[in-house]
PDB file of C-alpha atoms in Angstrom:
ATOM      1  CA  MET I 298      89.338  95.761  95.446  1.00  0.00           C
ATOM      2  CA  ASN I 299      90.088  92.044  95.830  1.00  0.00           C
ATOM      3  CA  LYS I 300      93.610  92.757  94.667  1.00  0.00           C
ATOM      4  CA  LEU I 301      94.077  95.342  97.412  1.00  0.00           C
ATOM      5  CA  GLU I 302      92.595  93.109 100.105  1.00  0.00           C
ATOM      6  CA  SER I 303      94.921  90.255  99.164  1.00  0.00           C
ATOM      7  CA  ILE I 304      98.036  92.317  99.940  1.00  0.00           C
ATOM      8  CA  LYS I 305      99.583  91.573 103.324  1.00  0.00           C
ATOM      9  CA  LEU I 306     100.277  95.264 104.008  1.00  0.00           C
ATOM     10  CA  PHE I 307      96.589  96.068 103.561  1.00  0.00           C
ATOM     11  CA  GLN I 308      95.650  93.206 105.882  1.00  0.00           C
ATOM     12  CA  ASP I 309      98.173  94.390 108.482  1.00  0.00           C
ATOM     13  CA  ILE I 310      96.749  97.909 108.343  1.00  0.00           C
ATOM     14  CA  GLN I 311      93.275  96.444 108.915  1.00  0.00           C
ATOM     15  CA  LEU I 312      94.664  94.698 112.013  1.00  0.00           C
ATOM     16  CA  VAL I 313      95.942  98.045 113.326  1.00  0.00           C
ATOM     17  CA  SER I 314      92.429  99.437 112.946  1.00  0.00           C
ATOM     18  CA  GLU I 315      90.998  96.459 114.827  1.00  0.00           C
ATOM     19  CA  LYS I 316      93.621  96.792 117.578  1.00  0.00           C
ATOM     20  CA  TYR I 317      92.600 100.341 118.461  1.00  0.00           C
ATOM     21  CA  LYS I 318      88.911 100.191 117.551  1.00  0.00           C
ATOM     22  CA  HIS I 319      87.701  99.242 121.019  1.00  0.00           C
ATOM     23  CA  LEU I 320      89.719 101.762 123.015  1.00  0.00           C
ATOM     24  CA  GLU I 321      87.704 104.581 124.486  1.00  0.00           C
ATOM     25  CA  LEU I 322      88.326 107.943 126.033  1.00  0.00           C
ATOM     26  CA  GLU I 323      87.969 108.467 129.722  1.00  0.00           C
ATOM     27  CA  ASN I 324      84.731 110.198 130.478  1.00  0.00           C
ATOM     28  CA  ASN I 325      86.270 113.358 131.857  1.00  0.00           C
ATOM     29  CA  GLU I 326      85.795 116.888 130.656  1.00  0.00           C
ATOM     30  CA  SER I 327      89.394 117.669 129.709  1.00  0.00           C
ATOM     31  CA  GLU I 328      89.801 114.534 127.579  1.00  0.00           C
ATOM     32  CA  LEU I 329      86.497 115.200 125.840  1.00  0.00           C
ATOM     33  CA  GLU I 330      87.577 118.790 125.106  1.00  0.00           C
ATOM     34  CA  VAL I 331      90.919 117.600 123.720  1.00  0.00           C
ATOM     35  CA  ASN I 332      89.133 115.040 121.572  1.00  0.00           C
ATOM     36  CA  LEU I 333      86.635 117.601 120.229  1.00  0.00           C
ATOM     37  CA  LYS I 334      89.421 120.014 119.344  1.00  0.00           C
ATOM     38  CA  LEU I 335      91.456 117.250 117.720  1.00  0.00           C
ATOM     39  CA  GLN I 336      88.507 115.997 115.667  1.00  0.00           C
ATOM     40  CA  SER I 337      87.738 119.553 114.569  1.00  0.00           C
ATOM     41  CA  LEU I 338      91.346 120.073 113.449  1.00  0.00           C
ATOM     42  CA  ILE I 339      91.360 116.769 111.562  1.00  0.00           C
ATOM     43  CA  GLN I 340      88.176 117.778 109.741  1.00  0.00           C
ATOM     44  CA  PHE I 341      89.786 121.112 108.890  1.00  0.00           C
ATOM     45  CA  TYR I 342      92.867 119.420 107.413  1.00  0.00           C
ATOM     46  CA  LYS I 343      90.731 116.852 105.574  1.00  0.00           C
ATOM     47  CA  SER I 344      89.104 119.768 103.795  1.00  0.00           C
ATOM     48  CA  LYS I 345      92.602 120.824 102.723  1.00  0.00           C
ATOM     49  CA  ILE I 346      93.701 117.376 101.505  1.00  0.00           C
ATOM     50  CA  ASP I 347      94.582 118.654  98.024  1.00  0.00           C
ATOM     51  CA  GLU I 348      96.931 121.221  99.566  1.00  0.00           C
ATOM     52  CA  LEU I 349      98.534 118.489 101.688  1.00  0.00           C
ATOM     53  CA  LYS I 350      99.075 116.353  98.605  1.00  0.00           C
ATOM     54  CA  SER I 351     100.608 119.345  96.825  1.00  0.00           C
ATOM     55  CA  ARG I 352     102.998 119.891  99.734  1.00  0.00           C
ATOM     56  CA  ALA I 353     103.985 116.230  99.699  1.00  0.00           C
ATOM     57  CA  ASN I 354     104.492 116.377  95.928  1.00  0.00           C
ATOM     58  CA  PHE I 355     106.679 119.456  96.365  1.00  0.00           C
ATOM     59  CA  ILE I 356     108.842 117.570  98.880  1.00  0.00           C
ATOM     60  CA  SER I 357     109.036 114.660  96.433  1.00  0.00           C
ATOM     61  CA  ARG I 358     110.110 116.912  93.561  1.00  0.00           C
ATOM     62  CA  GLN I 359     112.760 118.558  95.732  1.00  0.00           C
ATOM     63  CA  THR I 360     114.107 115.155  96.731  1.00  0.00           C
ATOM     64  CA  ARG I 361     114.294 113.973  93.131  1.00  0.00           C
ATOM     65  CA  ASP I 362     115.954 117.228  92.044  1.00  0.00           C
ATOM     66  CA  GLU I 363     118.603 116.842  94.736  1.00  0.00           C
ATOM     67  CA  LEU I 364     119.369 113.321  93.539  1.00  0.00           C
ATOM     68  CA  LYS I 365     119.125 113.794  89.777  1.00  0.00           C
ATOM     69  CA  ASN I 366     122.915 113.911  89.323  1.00  0.00           C
ATOM     70  CA  SER I 367     123.593 111.031  91.720  1.00  0.00           C
ATOM     71  CA  ASN I 368     124.521 107.526  90.699  1.00  0.00           C
ATOM     72  CA  SER I 369     122.267 104.573  91.444  1.00  0.00           C
ATOM     73  CA  LYS I 370     124.395 103.450  94.396  1.00  0.00           C
ATOM     74  CA  ASP I 371     124.043 106.857  96.085  1.00  0.00           C
ATOM     75  CA  ILE I 372     120.309 106.930  95.377  1.00  0.00           C
ATOM     76  CA  TYR I 373     119.873 103.448  96.850  1.00  0.00           C
ATOM     77  CA  LYS I 374     121.899 104.438  99.948  1.00  0.00           C
ATOM     78  CA  ALA I 375     119.836 107.614 100.375  1.00  0.00           C
ATOM     79  CA  SER I 376     116.594 105.626 100.290  1.00  0.00           C
ATOM     80  CA  ILE I 377     117.866 103.190 102.910  1.00  0.00           C
ATOM     81  CA  ASP I 378     119.221 105.972 105.137  1.00  0.00           C
ATOM     82  CA  LEU I 379     115.977 107.975 104.967  1.00  0.00           C
ATOM     83  CA  ASN I 380     113.839 104.902 105.634  1.00  0.00           C
ATOM     84  CA  ASN I 381     116.027 103.932 108.607  1.00  0.00           C
ATOM     85  CA  PHE I 382     115.885 107.502 109.929  1.00  0.00           C
ATOM     86  CA  ALA I 383     112.077 107.473 109.709  1.00  0.00           C
ATOM     87  CA  HIS I 384     111.972 104.096 111.476  1.00  0.00           C
ATOM     88  CA  HIS I 385     114.128 105.497 114.297  1.00  0.00           C
ATOM     89  CA  LYS I 386     111.763 108.471 114.706  1.00  0.00           C
ATOM     90  CA  TYR I 387     108.697 106.192 114.769  1.00  0.00           C
ATOM     91  CA  ASN I 388     110.270 103.993 117.439  1.00  0.00           C
ATOM     92  CA  ALA I 389     111.046 107.070 119.538  1.00  0.00           C
ATOM     93  CA  LEU I 390     107.374 108.031 119.302  1.00  0.00           C
ATOM     94  CA  LYS I 391     106.210 104.524 120.229  1.00  0.00           C
ATOM     95  CA  GLU I 392     108.293 104.759 123.392  1.00  0.00           C
ATOM     96  CA  SER I 393     107.252 108.297 124.313  1.00  0.00           C
ATOM     97  CA  ASN I 394     104.811 109.029 127.081  1.00  0.00           C
ATOM     98  CA  ILE I 395     101.819 110.958 125.799  1.00  0.00           C
ATOM     99  CA  ASN I 396      99.649 112.148 128.665  1.00  0.00           C
ATOM    100  CA  SER I 397      96.427 112.776 126.754  1.00  0.00           C
ATOM    101  CA  ILE I 398      94.444 109.655 125.954  1.00  0.00           C
ATOM    102  CA  ALA I 399      92.730 111.370 123.003  1.00  0.00           C
ATOM    103  CA  ILE I 400      96.062 112.345 121.466  1.00  0.00           C
ATOM    104  CA  ASN I 401      97.561 108.958 122.220  1.00  0.00           C
ATOM    105  CA  LEU I 402      94.622 107.258 120.494  1.00  0.00           C
ATOM    106  CA  MET I 403      95.459 109.288 117.397  1.00  0.00           C
ATOM    107  CA  VAL I 404      99.246 108.919 117.538  1.00  0.00           C
ATOM    108  CA  GLN I 405      99.641 105.208 118.228  1.00  0.00           C
ATOM    109  CA  PRO I 406      97.620 103.819 115.272  1.00  0.00           C
ATOM    110  CA  THR I 407      99.237 106.384 112.976  1.00  0.00           C
ATOM    111  CA  ILE I 408     102.707 105.326 114.079  1.00  0.00           C
ATOM    112  CA  ASP I 409     101.793 101.634 113.774  1.00  0.00           C
ATOM    113  CA  GLU I 410     100.651 102.234 110.184  1.00  0.00           C
ATOM    114  CA  LEU I 411     103.779 104.240 109.346  1.00  0.00           C
ATOM    115  CA  ILE I 412     105.950 101.456 110.770  1.00  0.00           C
ATOM    116  CA  LEU I 413     104.111  98.975 108.537  1.00  0.00           C
ATOM    117  CA  VAL I 414     104.804 101.165 105.499  1.00  0.00           C
ATOM    118  CA  ASN I 415     108.405 101.580 106.588  1.00  0.00           C
ATOM    119  CA  ASP I 416     108.882  97.823 107.036  1.00  0.00           C
ATOM    120  CA  SER I 417     107.193  97.128 103.705  1.00  0.00           C
ATOM    121  CA  ILE I 418     109.636  99.475 101.988  1.00  0.00           C
ATOM    122  CA  ARG I 419     112.551  97.907 103.847  1.00  0.00           C
ATOM    123  CA  ASN I 420     111.418  94.475 102.617  1.00  0.00           C
ATOM    124  CA  LYS I 421     110.932  95.877  99.087  1.00  0.00           C
ATOM    125  CA  ASP I 422     107.360  94.574  98.992  1.00  0.00           C
ATOM    126  CA  TYR I 423     106.493  97.308  96.496  1.00  0.00           C
ATOM    127  CA  LEU I 424     108.424  95.421  93.818  1.00  0.00           C
ATOM    128  CA  LYS I 425     105.594  92.866  93.762  1.00  0.00           C
ATOM    129  CA  ASN I 426     102.998  95.379  92.595  1.00  0.00           C
ATOM    130  CA  LYS I 427     104.307  98.936  92.510  1.00  0.00           C
ATOM    131  CA  ASN I 428     101.039 100.711  91.706  1.00  0.00           C
ATOM    132  CA  THR I 429      99.014  99.058  94.451  1.00  0.00           C
ATOM    133  CA  TYR I 430     101.714  99.401  97.100  1.00  0.00           C
ATOM    134  CA  PHE I 431     102.330 103.038  96.261  1.00  0.00           C
ATOM    135  CA  TYR I 432      98.597 103.680  96.449  1.00  0.00           C
ATOM    136  CA  ILE I 433      98.594 102.287 100.011  1.00  0.00           C
ATOM    137  CA  TYR I 434     101.826 104.080 100.944  1.00  0.00           C
ATOM    138  CA  GLU I 435     100.497 107.409  99.724  1.00  0.00           C
ATOM    139  CA  LYS I 436      97.183 107.051 101.572  1.00  0.00           C
ATOM    140  CA  ILE I 437      98.921 106.215 104.858  1.00  0.00           C
ATOM    141  CA  VAL I 438     101.567 108.928 104.587  1.00  0.00           C
ATOM    142  CA  ILE I 439      99.123 111.675 103.548  1.00  0.00           C
ATOM    143  CA  ASN I 440      96.816 110.686 106.416  1.00  0.00           C
ATOM    144  CA  ALA I 441      99.781 110.783 108.809  1.00  0.00           C
ATOM    145  CA  PHE I 442     100.756 114.207 107.441  1.00  0.00           C
ATOM    146  CA  MET I 443      97.221 115.451 108.106  1.00  0.00           C
ATOM    147  CA  ILE I 444      97.246 114.041 111.642  1.00  0.00           C
ATOM    148  CA  PHE I 445     100.668 115.591 112.269  1.00  0.00           C
ATOM    149  CA  LEU I 446      99.346 119.036 111.344  1.00  0.00           C
ATOM    150  CA  ALA I 447      96.366 118.580 113.658  1.00  0.00           C
ATOM    151  CA  LEU I 448      98.599 117.408 116.512  1.00  0.00           C
ATOM    152  CA  LYS I 449     100.967 120.317 115.938  1.00  0.00           C
ATOM    153  CA  ASP I 450      98.006 122.643 116.517  1.00  0.00           C
ATOM    154  CA  MET I 451      97.202 120.759 119.741  1.00  0.00           C
ATOM    155  CA  ASP I 452     100.398 121.917 121.443  1.00  0.00           C
ATOM    156  CA  MET I 453     101.717 118.371 121.717  1.00  0.00           C
ATOM    157  CA  GLU I 454     105.151 117.988 123.325  1.00  0.00           C
ATOM    158  CA  GLN I 455     107.788 119.437 120.982  1.00  0.00           C
ATOM    159  CA  ASP I 456     110.020 116.338 120.950  1.00  0.00           C
ATOM    160  CA  ASN I 457     107.074 114.217 119.807  1.00  0.00           C
ATOM    161  CA  ILE I 458     106.035 116.744 117.140  1.00  0.00           C
ATOM    162  CA  HIS I 459     109.638 116.954 115.960  1.00  0.00           C
ATOM    163  CA  ASN I 460     109.976 113.158 115.736  1.00  0.00           C
ATOM    164  CA  LEU I 461     106.667 112.816 113.923  1.00  0.00           C
ATOM    165  CA  SER I 462     107.432 115.581 111.421  1.00  0.00           C
ATOM    166  CA  GLN I 463     110.915 114.246 110.672  1.00  0.00           C
ATOM    167  CA  GLY I 464     109.644 110.685 110.347  1.00  0.00           C
ATOM    168  CA  ILE I 465     106.885 111.682 107.926  1.00  0.00           C
ATOM    169  CA  LEU I 466     109.166 113.964 105.915  1.00  0.00           C
ATOM    170  CA  SER I 467     111.757 111.191 105.627  1.00  0.00           C
ATOM    171  CA  GLN I 468     109.048 108.715 104.621  1.00  0.00           C
ATOM    172  CA  ILE I 469     107.815 111.059 101.870  1.00  0.00           C
ATOM    173  CA  GLN I 470     111.388 111.425 100.648  1.00  0.00           C
ATOM    174  CA  THR I 471     111.895 107.662 100.712  1.00  0.00           C
ATOM    175  CA  LEU I 472     108.734 107.140  98.666  1.00  0.00           C
ATOM    176  CA  SER I 473     109.919 109.724  96.195  1.00  0.00           C
ATOM    177  CA  ILE I 474     113.257 107.980  95.758  1.00  0.00           C
ATOM    178  CA  ILE I 475     111.937 104.450  95.406  1.00  0.00           C
ATOM    179  CA  SER I 476     109.367 105.619  92.859  1.00  0.00           C
ATOM    180  CA  MET I 477     112.112 106.983  90.580  1.00  0.00           C
TER     181      MET I 477
END
């Protein structure tokens, strides 16, 4: 565990947790209802975590299959393009106006963590210790995938759902490529 805690990405993710830890919901009935529904959906998707991992692995296999006849230059370009695309989608979400405080409290830390993963990949931090970085990347992306599914069931604004789904999908594809 000391090895994990010494990694800057892990420390940055801890800071994201600290940043949002003290925020609270407004004490009004509609926000409490939204929060209860959201927490219930997250628990539901947590119970299906193996299925989520299987879906992510399927996306990874598809990505690798599509690139198996490509040269290393094309593979490298694809990883950069997908990572940049994901980054663009995350920034669009950071700038969006989400009316529900409960949903916003779920979206913002998730996006902050995905941006950290995205930046870490952009900086090629994973080359320092591939196994540990990929462990962190996978945990963050699978958690984001789970939260996306819960938010999709919450009837969140379609542009935000679209940006989140495309960002996460692109991030999964990027991880698949750089792990080749």
